[in-house]
Coordinates of C-alpha atoms in Angstrom, one line a residue:
M11 CA -266.2 -0.9 -71.2
I12 CA -268.2 -3.6 -69.8
V13 CA -271.3 -4.2 -71.8
A14 CA -273.4 -6.9 -68.8
D15 CA -273.0 -7.3 -65.1
H16 CA -271.4 -11.0 -64.2
P17 CA -269.9 -12.5 -61.9
L18 CA -267.0 -12.4 -63.6
F19 CA -266.6 -8.8 -62.9
E20 CA -266.7 -9.6 -58.9
H21 CA -262.2 -9.9 -59.3
P22 CA -260.5 -6.9 -59.1
S23 CA -258.0 -8.3 -60.7
I24 CA -260.4 -9.4 -63.5
R25 CA -261.2 -5.9 -63.8
S26 CA -257.5 -4.1 -63.4
F27 CA -256.7 -6.7 -66.3
L28 CA -259.4 -5.6 -68.3
Q29 CA -258.8 -2.1 -68.3
A30 CA -255.1 -2.2 -69.8
F31 CA -257.1 -3.2 -73.0
E32 CA -259.1 -0.5 -72.9
Y33 CA -257.1 2.1 -75.7
S34 CA -254.9 -0.9 -76.4
M35 CA -254.4 -0.7 -80.8
M36 CA -255.4 -3.7 -80.7
T37 CA -259.3 -5.9 -80.1
F38 CA -259.9 -7.2 -77.3
V39 CA -263.5 -9.0 -76.5
V40 CA -264.8 -10.8 -73.8
T41 CA -267.8 -13.2 -73.3
G42 CA -270.0 -15.2 -71.4
T43 CA -269.8 -19.6 -72.3
E44 CA -272.4 -21.3 -74.0
D45 CA -274.6 -22.1 -70.9
E46 CA -275.7 -18.8 -70.8
P47 CA -279.0 -17.5 -72.1
V48 CA -277.8 -15.9 -74.6
P49 CA -274.9 -18.2 -75.4
Y50 CA -271.8 -16.5 -76.0
P51 CA -272.9 -12.9 -74.9
F52 CA -270.5 -10.5 -74.6
L53 CA -269.2 -8.9 -71.8
Y54 CA -266.6 -6.8 -72.6
V55 CA -265.6 -4.7 -75.8
N56 CA -262.5 -2.2 -75.2
Q57 CA -262.6 0.8 -77.5
R58 CA -261.1 -0.1 -80.3
F59 CA -264.0 -3.2 -80.7
K60 CA -266.8 -0.3 -81.0
E61 CA -264.8 2.0 -83.3
Q62 CA -263.9 -1.1 -85.6
T63 CA -267.8 -2.2 -85.5
G64 CA -269.6 0.8 -84.9
Y65 CA -271.6 -0.4 -82.1
S66 CA -271.8 1.0 -78.4
E67 CA -272.0 -1.2 -75.5
A68 CA -275.7 -1.1 -75.4
E69 CA -276.4 -2.1 -78.9
L70 CA -274.2 -4.9 -78.2
K71 CA -275.8 -6.0 -74.5
G72 CA -277.5 -9.6 -74.8
Q73 CA -275.8 -10.0 -78.3
S74 CA -273.2 -12.9 -79.0
P75 CA -270.4 -12.7 -81.7
K76 CA -272.6 -14.4 -84.2
L77 CA -273.5 -10.7 -84.2
L78 CA -270.8 -9.8 -86.9
Q79 CA -271.8 -12.4 -89.3
G80 CA -272.9 -12.6 -92.8
P81 CA -272.6 -13.8 -96.1
K82 CA -269.2 -14.7 -96.2
T83 CA -268.7 -15.1 -92.9
S84 CA -266.7 -19.2 -93.7
P85 CA -268.8 -21.9 -91.8
E86 CA -265.4 -23.7 -91.7
V87 CA -263.6 -21.4 -89.9
L88 CA -266.5 -21.3 -87.4
A89 CA -266.6 -25.1 -87.4
E90 CA -263.0 -24.9 -86.0
L91 CA -263.5 -22.9 -83.7
D92 CA -266.3 -24.7 -82.1
Q93 CA -264.3 -27.5 -81.7
K94 CA -261.4 -26.0 -80.4
V95 CA -263.9 -24.0 -77.8
R96 CA -265.4 -27.4 -76.7
R97 CA -262.4 -28.2 -75.7
Q98 CA -260.9 -25.5 -73.9
E99 CA -257.7 -25.0 -76.4
T100 CA -256.9 -21.6 -77.8
F101 CA -258.4 -20.9 -81.6
I102 CA -256.5 -18.8 -84.3
G103 CA -258.2 -18.0 -87.1
Q104 CA -259.3 -15.7 -90.3
T105 CA -262.4 -15.1 -91.8
I106 CA -265.3 -12.2 -92.8
N107 CA -267.0 -10.2 -90.8
Y108 CA -269.9 -7.6 -90.9
R109 CA -269.7 -4.0 -89.3
K110 CA -272.7 -2.2 -87.9
D111 CA -273.6 -0.5 -91.8
G112 CA -273.3 -3.7 -93.2
S113 CA -269.4 -2.6 -94.7
E114 CA -267.2 -6.3 -94.5
Y115 CA -264.1 -6.7 -93.0
I116 CA -261.3 -9.4 -92.3
V117 CA -260.0 -10.5 -89.0
R118 CA -257.8 -12.8 -87.5
W119 CA -257.9 -13.0 -83.9
S120 CA -257.3 -15.5 -81.5
I121 CA -259.8 -16.9 -79.1
N122 CA -258.6 -18.1 -75.0
P123 CA -260.6 -19.8 -72.5
I124 CA -261.1 -18.0 -69.0
L125 CA -261.3 -20.5 -65.9
D126 CA -261.8 -20.0 -62.2
D127 CA -259.8 -21.9 -59.5
Q128 CA -261.5 -25.0 -60.1
Q129 CA -260.2 -25.2 -63.9
A130 CA -263.9 -25.1 -64.8
V131 CA -264.8 -22.5 -67.9
V132 CA -265.8 -19.0 -66.7
G133 CA -266.3 -17.2 -70.8
Y134 CA -264.1 -16.4 -72.9
I135 CA -260.6 -13.9 -74.2
S136 CA -260.2 -13.3 -77.5
C137 CA -257.2 -10.6 -79.1
Q138 CA -258.9 -9.3 -82.9
M139 CA -257.0 -7.4 -85.6
E140 CA -258.5 -6.2 -88.6
V141 CA -256.3 -7.7 -91.4
N142 CA -257.1 -5.2 -94.3
E143 CA -255.4 -2.3 -91.8
R144 CA -252.3 -4.6 -91.5
L145 CA -252.6 -5.1 -95.6
E146 CA -252.8 -2.2 -96.8
D147 CA -250.1 -0.6 -93.8
Q148 CA -247.9 -3.4 -96.0
E149 CA -249.2 -2.3 -99.6
Q150 CA -248.3 1.1 -98.2
A151 CA -244.6 0.1 -97.1
F152 CA -244.1 -1.8 -100.6
F153 CA -245.0 1.7 -101.9
L154 CA -242.7 3.4 -99.9
A155 CA -239.9 1.2 -100.5
E156 CA -240.5 1.3 -104.2
A157 CA -240.4 4.4 -104.4
I158 CA -237.5 5.2 -102.0
N159 CA -236.0 2.7 -104.2
Q160 CA -236.4 4.5 -107.9
T161 CA -236.0 8.0 -106.6
A162 CA -232.9 9.5 -107.7
D163 CA -231.5 10.4 -104.9
A164 CA -230.0 8.8 -102.2
A165 CA -231.6 7.0 -99.8
L166 CA -230.4 6.2 -96.7
I167 CA -232.1 5.0 -92.9
T168 CA -230.1 4.4 -90.0
D169 CA -230.6 3.6 -86.3
L170 CA -230.5 5.7 -83.7
K171 CA -226.5 5.0 -83.4
G172 CA -226.7 5.3 -87.3
Q173 CA -225.7 1.7 -87.9
I174 CA -227.0 1.2 -91.6
M175 CA -230.4 -0.4 -92.2
Y176 CA -231.9 0.3 -95.7
A177 CA -230.0 2.0 -98.7
N178 CA -231.4 2.5 -101.8
H179 CA -230.3 2.2 -105.9
A180 CA -229.2 4.9 -105.9
F181 CA -227.1 5.5 -102.5
T182 CA -224.9 2.7 -103.9
R183 CA -224.4 3.9 -107.3
L184 CA -223.0 6.8 -105.2
T185 CA -220.4 5.0 -103.1
G186 CA -220.1 2.6 -105.0
Y187 CA -220.7 0.2 -102.1
S188 CA -223.9 -2.5 -102.8
L189 CA -227.0 -2.7 -99.5
D190 CA -224.9 -5.9 -98.2
E191 CA -221.4 -4.3 -97.9
I192 CA -223.0 -2.3 -95.5
K193 CA -225.9 -3.1 -93.5
G194 CA -225.6 -3.5 -90.5
R195 CA -222.2 -1.0 -90.8
N196 CA -222.0 2.5 -89.2
T197 CA -222.0 5.3 -91.3
R198 CA -218.4 6.2 -89.9
M199 CA -217.7 3.7 -93.0
F200 CA -217.4 6.7 -95.8
K201 CA -216.0 9.8 -93.5
S202 CA -213.1 10.6 -95.6
G203 CA -211.6 12.0 -92.4
K204 CA -211.5 15.5 -93.8
M205 CA -214.5 17.2 -92.7
P206 CA -214.2 19.2 -88.6
E207 CA -215.4 17.1 -86.0
S208 CA -217.5 20.2 -84.9
F209 CA -219.3 19.7 -88.1
Y210 CA -220.7 16.3 -87.0
R211 CA -221.1 17.5 -83.5
D212 CA -223.7 20.3 -84.8
M213 CA -224.9 17.9 -86.9
W214 CA -225.3 15.5 -83.8
E215 CA -227.2 18.0 -82.0
A216 CA -229.4 18.5 -84.0
L217 CA -230.7 15.2 -84.8
L218 CA -230.9 14.9 -81.4
K219 CA -233.3 17.4 -80.2
N220 CA -236.1 15.7 -83.4
Q221 CA -234.5 18.5 -85.8
S222 CA -233.6 18.1 -89.5
F223 CA -229.8 19.1 -90.5
K224 CA -228.2 20.2 -93.6
G225 CA -225.1 20.4 -95.5
I226 CA -223.0 18.7 -97.6
F227 CA -220.9 16.2 -96.7
L228 CA -217.1 15.5 -97.9
N229 CA -217.0 11.8 -98.1
R230 CA -215.3 8.8 -99.5
H231 CA -216.5 6.7 -102.4
K232 CA -215.4 2.7 -102.3
D233 CA -212.9 3.0 -104.8
G234 CA -211.3 5.4 -102.1
H235 CA -212.2 8.9 -104.0
A236 CA -214.0 12.2 -102.2
F237 CA -216.5 13.4 -103.3
F238 CA -219.3 16.0 -101.8
E239 CA -222.3 15.0 -100.8
Q240 CA -225.3 17.8 -100.1
K241 CA -227.0 15.8 -97.4
T242 CA -230.8 16.4 -95.3
I243 CA -231.1 13.7 -92.4
T244 CA -234.8 13.9 -90.8
P245 CA -235.7 11.9 -87.7
I246 CA -238.4 9.4 -88.2
V247 CA -240.3 9.9 -84.6
D248 CA -243.2 7.8 -84.1
E249 CA -246.7 8.6 -82.4
Y250 CA -245.0 10.4 -79.2
N251 CA -242.7 12.3 -81.2
H252 CA -239.3 9.5 -80.3
P253 CA -236.7 9.2 -82.6
M254 CA -236.4 5.6 -84.0
Y255 CA -234.4 6.5 -87.3
F256 CA -232.6 8.8 -89.5
L257 CA -233.9 9.0 -92.8
A258 CA -231.1 11.3 -95.2
I259 CA -231.8 11.8 -98.5
S260 CA -228.9 12.8 -100.8
K261 CA -227.2 13.9 -104.2
D262 CA -223.4 14.0 -105.1
S263 CA -222.8 17.9 -105.6
S264 CA -219.0 17.2 -106.2
E265 CA -219.8 18.6 -109.9
V266 CA -221.8 21.5 -108.7
I267 CA -218.7 22.1 -106.1
E268 CA -216.2 22.4 -108.1
K269 CA -218.3 24.6 -110.8
T270 CA -218.7 27.1 -107.5
H271 CA -214.9 26.6 -106.6
H272 CA -213.6 27.4 -110.0
L273 CA -215.5 30.6 -110.0
E274 CA -214.7 31.9 -106.7
Y275 CA -211.5 31.0 -107.5
K276 CA -211.4 33.3 -110.5
A277 CA -213.2 35.8 -108.9
Y278 CA -210.4 36.4 -105.8
H279 CA -207.3 35.3 -107.9
D280 CA -205.1 37.2 -110.3
A281 CA -205.1 34.6 -113.6
L282 CA -201.7 35.5 -114.1
T283 CA -199.7 34.5 -110.2
G284 CA -202.2 32.5 -108.5
L285 CA -201.5 34.7 -106.1
F286 CA -205.1 36.5 -104.4
N287 CA -206.1 39.7 -105.9
R288 CA -206.9 43.5 -105.8
S289 CA -211.2 41.9 -104.4
K290 CA -210.2 39.6 -102.3
F291 CA -207.1 42.3 -100.7
D292 CA -210.7 44.5 -99.7
E293 CA -212.5 42.0 -98.5
L294 CA -210.0 40.8 -95.8
M295 CA -208.4 44.2 -95.2
V296 CA -212.5 45.1 -93.9
A297 CA -212.3 42.1 -92.1
K298 CA -208.9 42.4 -90.2
L299 CA -209.9 46.6 -89.1
R300 CA -213.3 44.9 -88.2
H301 CA -210.9 43.0 -86.0
F302 CA -208.4 44.5 -85.1
E303 CA -211.2 47.4 -84.0
D304 CA -213.4 44.8 -81.9
E305 CA -210.6 42.7 -80.4
G306 CA -207.4 45.6 -81.1
H307 CA -205.6 41.9 -82.9
Q308 CA -203.0 44.3 -84.9
F309 CA -201.9 44.0 -88.1
S310 CA -199.8 45.4 -90.9
L311 CA -199.2 46.0 -94.6
I312 CA -196.6 45.7 -96.6
L313 CA -196.7 46.7 -100.4
G314 CA -194.0 45.5 -102.1
D315 CA -192.9 47.6 -105.9
L316 CA -190.6 46.2 -108.4
D317 CA -188.6 48.7 -109.6
D318 CA -188.0 49.9 -113.8
F319 CA -190.3 46.9 -114.3
K320 CA -191.6 49.3 -117.3
V321 CA -188.7 49.5 -118.7
L322 CA -188.0 46.0 -118.7
N323 CA -191.5 45.2 -120.0
D324 CA -191.1 47.7 -122.8
S325 CA -187.4 46.2 -124.0
Y326 CA -188.0 42.4 -123.3
G327 CA -192.0 42.2 -124.2
H328 CA -195.2 40.9 -122.1
D329 CA -194.2 38.1 -122.9
V330 CA -190.8 38.0 -120.3
G331 CA -192.7 40.7 -118.2
D332 CA -195.4 38.0 -117.0
E333 CA -192.1 35.5 -116.5
V334 CA -191.1 38.0 -114.0
L335 CA -193.8 38.5 -112.3
K336 CA -194.2 34.4 -111.7
Q337 CA -191.4 34.0 -109.9
V338 CA -191.7 37.2 -108.1
A339 CA -194.3 35.7 -106.7
E340 CA -193.0 32.4 -106.3
V341 CA -190.8 34.3 -103.8
F342 CA -193.3 36.0 -101.7
R343 CA -195.2 32.3 -101.6
R344 CA -191.7 30.9 -99.9
S345 CA -190.6 33.5 -97.9
L346 CA -194.1 34.0 -95.8
R347 CA -195.6 31.4 -93.3
K348 CA -198.2 30.6 -94.2
D349 CA -200.7 32.5 -92.4
D350 CA -199.2 35.5 -94.2
V351 CA -201.6 36.6 -96.9
V352 CA -199.7 37.8 -100.7
I353 CA -201.4 39.7 -103.0
R354 CA -201.1 40.9 -105.8
W355 CA -202.6 44.2 -105.8
G356 CA -201.9 45.0 -109.5
G357 CA -199.1 45.2 -112.5
E358 CA -196.0 45.2 -110.3
E359 CA -197.1 45.5 -107.2
F360 CA -197.6 43.5 -104.3
C361 CA -199.5 44.0 -100.8
V362 CA -198.8 40.9 -98.2
L363 CA -200.9 41.6 -95.0
I364 CA -199.3 40.2 -92.3
D365 CA -199.9 40.0 -87.7
S366 CA -196.9 41.7 -86.6
D367 CA -196.9 45.2 -85.1
L368 CA -194.2 47.2 -87.3
S369 CA -190.9 46.5 -86.3
S370 CA -191.5 42.2 -87.1
T371 CA -193.3 43.6 -90.4
E372 CA -189.7 45.6 -91.8
F373 CA -187.8 42.6 -90.7
V374 CA -190.0 40.5 -93.1
A375 CA -190.2 42.9 -95.9
Q376 CA -186.2 43.2 -95.1
L377 CA -186.1 39.5 -96.0
L378 CA -188.4 40.1 -98.8
K379 CA -186.2 42.8 -100.6
D380 CA -182.7 40.6 -100.6
R381 CA -184.4 37.5 -102.1
I382 CA -186.0 39.4 -104.6
A383 CA -182.4 40.8 -105.2
E384 CA -180.7 37.5 -104.7
L385 CA -183.6 36.1 -108.3
K386 CA -181.9 34.8 -110.9
L387 CA -184.7 35.3 -114.0
D388 CA -185.1 32.4 -116.1
A389 CA -185.8 34.7 -119.1
L390 CA -183.3 37.5 -118.2
P391 CA -180.1 36.0 -116.4
D392 CA -178.0 39.3 -117.0
I393 CA -180.6 41.3 -115.3
N394 CA -180.9 42.6 -111.7
L395 CA -184.2 42.6 -109.9
T396 CA -185.0 44.6 -107.1
M397 CA -188.1 45.8 -104.9
S398 CA -189.1 49.0 -103.2
F399 CA -191.0 48.2 -99.8
G400 CA -193.4 50.2 -98.1
V401 CA -194.6 49.1 -94.0
A402 CA -197.8 50.2 -92.6
Q403 CA -199.1 49.2 -89.3
T404 CA -202.6 50.0 -88.5
Q405 CA -203.6 52.6 -85.7
V406 CA -207.0 53.2 -84.2
G407 CA -209.5 55.0 -86.8
D408 CA -208.1 54.0 -89.9
D409 CA -209.7 52.0 -92.8
P410 CA -208.6 50.4 -95.9
E411 CA -207.6 53.6 -98.0
S412 CA -206.2 55.4 -94.9
L413 CA -203.9 52.4 -94.1
F414 CA -202.9 51.5 -97.6
K415 CA -201.8 55.2 -98.2
R416 CA -199.4 55.3 -95.8
A417 CA -197.8 52.3 -96.7
D418 CA -197.8 53.0 -100.7
Q419 CA -196.2 56.7 -99.0
A420 CA -193.8 54.4 -97.4
V421 CA -192.9 52.9 -101.1
Y422 CA -192.6 56.5 -102.9
A423 CA -190.5 57.2 -99.8
A424 CA -187.9 53.9 -100.6
K425 CA -188.3 55.4 -104.4
Q426 CA -187.2 58.6 -103.2
A427 CA -184.1 56.8 -101.9
G428 CA -182.7 55.3 -104.3
K429 CA -184.8 51.4 -104.7
N430 CA -184.4 48.7 -103.3
Q431 CA -184.7 50.1 -100.3
V432 CA -188.1 49.2 -97.0
K433 CA -189.2 52.3 -95.3
A434 CA -191.9 52.2 -92.7
S435 CA -195.0 54.7 -92.6
S436 CA -194.9 56.7 -89.3

């Protein structure tokens, strides 16, 4: 804001120049020369100066920067200022100034002469910064850095391309790397290669929209072992909401995930054979039937029941029976495709969910029947084991019970026909 009219402001370029400073975060002041009625009068101050000192344009009119001086303003600094100004040299210094309300503030400022076309001094321009704010910002930054460094969670700061700028102590413990080893490198160095690329695409899509991203990463430690890292990545933005950096806070969740996986494994796997159990069968059956209803994706069910297993179990004991069941489970594993799902239904019954039509599924069941008949039992080398199979294909309107019932009826038909056979449901 122009405080007083002055020939200096008759030049449009000067007015345009000052407009650029009006809402700067730095303080700018233009004063006149020593030869004016009030030496070095205020001619222009920007908005930041008024906020910093508490004075308005009207209160500054006819005043000079002496208005800001007080008991603690350094005489030595003012003497140096006077010498530099008289020699038309740039002055840079620091002292204590006083606001309108009498409160002190430390100011660091520079002064340069404004010269006309004949190189005569027509005024001075000063750029000022309140050091209290700078020190406060530095102290706050130091405090935050120390707080992050001492937190138990791992913290990592990167630029927008994923180049590492900072890592706290917890992060170096988590990964095994020191800050010197990773600073300036890309976070790709931690990738285990076991995460789908779609995971990272989703991450970058969220971050580039200034959104936080939460996920579990499978990363690699310096010593080579993989570990799970539960991580939240947040963009750090400037005052215009433009992203500047990314802050990632994480913790090692390997133990929790391993426990969760263990509990999930126990919930869905048969303890004896390691195959999926009936709970998993029920879940998969519902999902596959829904997919059949929505997309028409055909699948079939194979149900196998060991012949005369109760007699074997009663004659040789449950320990032998258990070994037989484990060997049968292994035959199923070796004989089926990766996408075929094998389940121990219970007792001596086994199921297979297979993405095939009835004819192809009958062929698979025949293969299983033959391989079980060829099985040489470790505990009972003289016993010939057989299994009867029933096969059923999904039909419109099926639910889990109806599909299973048709397969079970087919098994019953195979037993009635002499056992060691495959029967398909009509």
